[in-house]
Structure formats: structure tokens, C-alpha cells
Amino acid sequence: MLYVIGMGPGNKDNMTYRAYEALKNADVVVGYKTYIQLVKEILPEVKVTENTGMKKEIERCQLAIDLAMEGKEVALVSSGDAGIYGMAGLIYQLAEGKMNISEIEIIPGVSASSSCASILGAPLMHDFATISLSDLLTEWDLIKERLHCAGKGDFVIALYNPKSFGRTTQIEEARDILLQYKPGDTVVGIVRNSGREDESKEITTLKDMCDCEINMTSTVIIGNEMTYAKDNMMITPRGYLV
């Protein structure tokens, strides 16, 4: 069996029991080196691990498939949910013609949008969109079109991969696009290092959000026209109280 596991934010408290059991029973755990280290902290008894570096997603998935075809019980780990910007789709693509699909099991995890929303309060109580600002796999023009559509529809918007050392202007462009549809005082929440020791959050506004600390470990949640802030929390009414 090949288990594709979403680890959630990266600590045991926020990992599902199903994910924990699959990791504990695996013969081999495969993943990006940072996630492998998290697995070792949660399950020190894990004996056999295979780690690969950044931008080695294809090699990582191929390794997991090869090990499973050798008869091993393999756990391939992703942060968050493996089916949301994770390895689930790539595994199915690479396994076609090699493995029986019934030998692959996707184990969901707590996504960044869910974990960060809980830290901020209740910002995702109405329709929302998740958009990654990383243009490594998606053309920037297409990402901008999606930002326009989400802004026009007044969705609450969760921005993944908002900024990195090599990508510093996309978050500013995203803000400028959304300011065409949302007021400058729209409530925005920023969570850094969700579920980890140095976790922090900040409530700000759409016009001021780029003045805040934002990096690759951040998730930015932008409210809709009904979202408000109270006691350093971000709340989007669902409409139960009229």
C-alpha cells in the first residue's frame, strides 16, 4: 500500500488519528526533509525514512511508488492536506500503468486555510476561495485572473504561498487587484507558522497588509464585505442572525 498523508500543520495535536496510525505502521516514510524531521519528532521510533529536497516532487513521488511496488508499506507525507496543493494528484498521474489504484490511499489532513482560520477566529464562515500566489506551476496571468474573479464575487480569500525570497511583488499585485473590488478597510488576517512554536497572527486591513510581515510560512485571509474584527479576532457572519 501507498498512503499519501496530509500531516496538517506539523504537530501531533493537529494530526488525524488515521494519519498517525498510517505513519506508525509504515515500513518507509518518504517526504521533503523538513516534513521527515517533523515525523521523527512525532514518532521517534520510525526507523526507515527517505527524504528529498525542495523542487524534487516528481522524484519524491516516484521513489514512493517504486518502494510500494517492492512490497513495502509506504507513507508519503505532505504538510496540510495532501489533496490541496499536495502530492495526491501527482501520485495518481505517476502511478498510472504501474500500480493498482486500489493500492493507493489518500489520508486527509488539516489544511493551512482551516488551521489558520481557527487561529484567527471564524473568517471562513461563508463562501471562500483559496489561491496560491506561487507562479512556479501556474502562469502569473492566470493567477491574476483568478484574483479578479474572486474579488468580483466578494469571496473570502485565503492566499497560499504569498511571498518568498524570490517572489516579493506578487502579494502587492494581489492587494492592488483586490482593492479594485474590496474597500481598503476590508479585514485581513495573517498567520505565520501555524501550529508551530513560533506561531503568530496579525489582524490588519487590505490597504495595509503589505506593511506586515509576510513570508512563505504565512497564510493571508482576506475577508468579504461582511467580515469584521473584534478582540483581535476575525469573524465572517454566516447569516443566522438577521
CSV table of N, CA and C in Angstrom, one decimal, residues 183-240:
chain,number,residue,atom,x,y,z
A,183,PRO,N,-13.2,47.3,-0.3
A,183,PRO,CA,-12.7,48.6,0.3
A,183,PRO,C,-11.4,48.4,1.0
A,184,GLY,N,-10.6,49.5,1.1
A,184,GLY,CA,-9.3,49.4,1.7
A,184,GLY,C,-9.4,48.9,3.2
A,185,ASP,N,-10.5,49.1,3.9
A,185,ASP,CA,-10.6,48.7,5.3
A,185,ASP,C,-11.1,47.3,5.5
A,186,THR,N,-11.2,46.5,4.4
A,186,THR,CA,-11.6,45.1,4.5
A,186,THR,C,-10.6,44.4,5.5
A,187,VAL,N,-11.2,43.6,6.4
A,187,VAL,CA,-10.4,43.0,7.4
A,187,VAL,C,-9.5,41.9,6.8
A,188,VAL,N,-8.3,41.8,7.2
A,188,VAL,CA,-7.3,40.8,6.7
A,188,VAL,C,-6.6,40.2,7.9
A,189,GLY,N,-6.5,38.9,7.9
A,189,GLY,CA,-5.8,38.2,9.0
A,189,GLY,C,-4.5,37.5,8.4
A,190,ILE,N,-3.4,37.6,9.1
A,190,ILE,CA,-2.2,36.9,8.7
A,190,ILE,C,-1.7,36.0,9.8
A,191,VAL,N,-1.5,34.7,9.4
A,191,VAL,CA,-1.0,33.7,10.4
A,191,VAL,C,0.4,33.3,9.9
A,192,ARG,N,1.3,33.3,10.7
A,192,ARG,CA,2.7,32.8,10.4
A,192,ARG,C,3.0,31.5,11.2
A,193,ASN,N,3.5,30.5,10.6
A,193,ASN,CA,4.0,29.3,11.3
A,193,ASN,C,2.9,28.6,12.1
A,194,SER,N,1.7,28.4,11.4
A,194,SER,CA,0.6,27.8,12.1
A,194,SER,C,0.9,26.5,12.7
A,195,GLY,N,0.6,26.3,14.0
A,195,GLY,CA,0.8,25.0,14.7
A,195,GLY,C,2.2,24.8,15.2
A,196,ARG,N,3.1,25.8,15.0
A,196,ARG,CA,4.4,25.6,15.5
A,196,ARG,C,4.8,26.5,16.6
A,197,GLU,N,5.9,26.3,17.2
A,197,GLU,CA,6.3,27.0,18.4
A,197,GLU,C,6.3,28.6,18.2
A,198,ASP,N,6.7,29.0,17.0
A,198,ASP,CA,6.8,30.4,16.8
A,198,ASP,C,5.6,31.0,16.0
A,199,GLU,N,4.4,30.3,16.2
A,199,GLU,CA,3.2,30.8,15.6
A,199,GLU,C,2.8,32.2,16.0
A,200,SER,N,2.4,33.0,15.1
A,200,SER,CA,1.9,34.3,15.4
A,200,SER,C,0.8,34.7,14.4
A,201,LYS,N,0.0,35.7,14.8
A,201,LYS,CA,-1.1,36.2,14.0
A,201,LYS,C,-1.1,37.7,14.0
A,202,GLU,N,-1.8,38.3,13.0
A,202,GLU,CA,-1.9,39.7,13.0
A,202,GLU,C,-3.2,40.0,12.3
A,203,ILE,N,-4.0,41.0,12.8
A,203,ILE,CA,-5.2,41.5,12.1
A,203,ILE,C,-4.9,42.8,11.6
A,204,THR,N,-5.2,43.0,10.3
A,204,THR,CA,-4.9,44.3,9.6
A,204,THR,C,-6.0,44.6,8.6
A,205,THR,N,-5.7,45.4,7.6
A,205,THR,CA,-6.7,45.8,6.6
A,205,THR,C,-6.0,45.5,5.2
A,206,LEU,N,-6.9,45.4,4.2
A,206,LEU,CA,-6.4,45.2,2.9
A,206,LEU,C,-5.4,46.2,2.4
A,207,LYS,N,-5.6,47.5,2.7
A,207,LYS,CA,-4.7,48.5,2.2
A,207,LYS,C,-3.4,48.5,2.9
A,208,ASP,N,-3.4,48.0,4.2
A,208,ASP,CA,-2.1,48.0,5.0
A,208,ASP,C,-1.4,46.6,5.1
A,209,MET,N,-2.0,45.6,4.5
A,209,MET,CA,-1.5,44.3,4.8
A,209,MET,C,0.0,44.1,4.3
A,210,CYS,N,0.4,44.7,3.3
A,210,CYS,CA,1.8,44.5,2.8
A,210,CYS,C,2.8,45.2,3.7
A,211,ASP,N,2.4,46.0,4.6
A,211,ASP,CA,3.3,46.6,5.6
A,211,ASP,C,3.6,45.6,6.7
A,212,CYS,N,2.9,44.4,6.8
A,212,CYS,CA,3.0,43.4,7.8
A,212,CYS,C,4.1,42.4,7.3
A,213,GLU,N,4.6,41.6,8.3
A,213,GLU,CA,5.5,40.5,8.0
A,213,GLU,C,4.7,39.4,7.3
A,214,ILE,N,5.1,39.1,6.0
A,214,ILE,CA,4.5,38.1,5.3
A,214,ILE,C,5.7,37.3,4.6
A,215,ASN,N,5.6,36.0,4.7
A,215,ASN,CA,6.6,35.1,4.1
A,215,ASN,C,6.0,33.8,3.7
A,216,MET,N,6.9,32.8,3.3
A,216,MET,CA,6.4,31.6,2.8
A,216,MET,C,5.7,30.7,3.8
A,217,THR,N,5.9,31.0,5.1
A,217,THR,CA,5.2,30.2,6.1
A,217,THR,C,3.9,30.9,6.6
A,218,SER,N,3.5,32.0,5.8
A,218,SER,CA,2.3,32.7,6.2
A,218,SER,C,1.2,32.3,5.3
A,219,THR,N,0.0,32.4,5.9
A,219,THR,CA,-1.3,32.3,5.1
A,219,THR,C,-2.0,33.6,5.4
A,220,VAL,N,-2.5,34.2,4.3
A,220,VAL,CA,-3.2,35.5,4.4
A,220,VAL,C,-4.7,35.3,4.1
A,221,ILE,N,-5.6,35.7,5.0
A,221,ILE,CA,-7.0,35.5,4.8
A,221,ILE,C,-7.7,36.9,4.7
A,222,ILE,N,-8.3,37.1,3.5
A,222,ILE,CA,-8.9,38.4,3.3
A,222,ILE,C,-10.4,38.3,3.3
A,223,GLY,N,-11.1,39.1,4.1
A,223,GLY,CA,-12.5,39.0,4.4
A,223,GLY,C,-13.4,39.4,3.2
A,224,ASN,N,-14.7,39.2,3.4
A,224,ASN,CA,-15.6,39.8,2.4
A,224,ASN,C,-16.2,41.0,3.0
A,225,GLU,N,-17.3,41.6,2.4
A,225,GLU,CA,-17.8,42.9,2.9
A,225,GLU,C,-18.4,42.8,4.2
A,226,MET,N,-18.8,41.6,4.7
A,226,MET,CA,-19.4,41.4,6.0
A,226,MET,C,-18.4,41.1,7.1
A,227,THR,N,-17.2,40.8,6.8
A,227,THR,CA,-16.2,40.4,7.8
A,227,THR,C,-15.9,41.5,8.7
A,228,TYR,N,-15.8,41.3,10.0
A,228,TYR,CA,-15.4,42.3,10.9
A,228,TYR,C,-14.4,41.8,11.9
A,229,ALA,N,-13.7,42.7,12.6
A,229,ALA,CA,-12.7,42.3,13.6
A,229,ALA,C,-13.2,42.7,15.0
A,230,LYS,N,-13.0,41.8,16.0
A,230,LYS,CA,-13.3,42.1,17.3
A,230,LYS,C,-12.4,41.4,18.3
A,231,ASP,N,-11.8,42.1,19.3
A,231,ASP,CA,-11.0,41.5,20.2
A,231,ASP,C,-9.8,40.7,19.6
A,232,ASN,N,-9.3,41.2,18.5
A,232,ASN,CA,-8.2,40.6,17.8
A,232,ASN,C,-8.6,39.3,17.2
A,233,MET,N,-9.8,39.2,16.8
A,233,MET,CA,-10.4,38.0,16.1
A,233,MET,C,-11.1,38.5,14.8
A,234,MET,N,-11.2,37.6,13.8
A,234,MET,CA,-11.7,37.9,12.5
A,234,MET,C,-13.0,37.1,12.3
A,235,ILE,N,-14.1,37.7,12.1
A,235,ILE,CA,-15.4,37.0,12.1
A,235,ILE,C,-16.1,37.3,10.8
A,236,THR,N,-16.6,36.3,10.1
A,236,THR,CA,-17.4,36.5,8.9
A,236,THR,C,-18.8,35.9,9.2
A,237,PRO,N,-19.8,36.7,9.3
A,237,PRO,CA,-21.1,36.2,9.7
A,237,PRO,C,-21.7,35.3,8.6
A,238,ARG,N,-22.3,34.2,9.0
A,238,ARG,CA,-22.9,33.2,8.1
A,238,ARG,C,-24.3,33.7,7.7
A,239,GLY,N,-25.0,34.5,8.5
A,239,GLY,CA,-26.3,35.0,8.2
A,239,GLY,C,-27.4,34.4,9.1
A,240,TYR,N,-27.0,33.7,10.1
A,240,TYR,CA,-28.0,33.1,11.0
A,240,TYR,C,-28.8,34.2,11.8
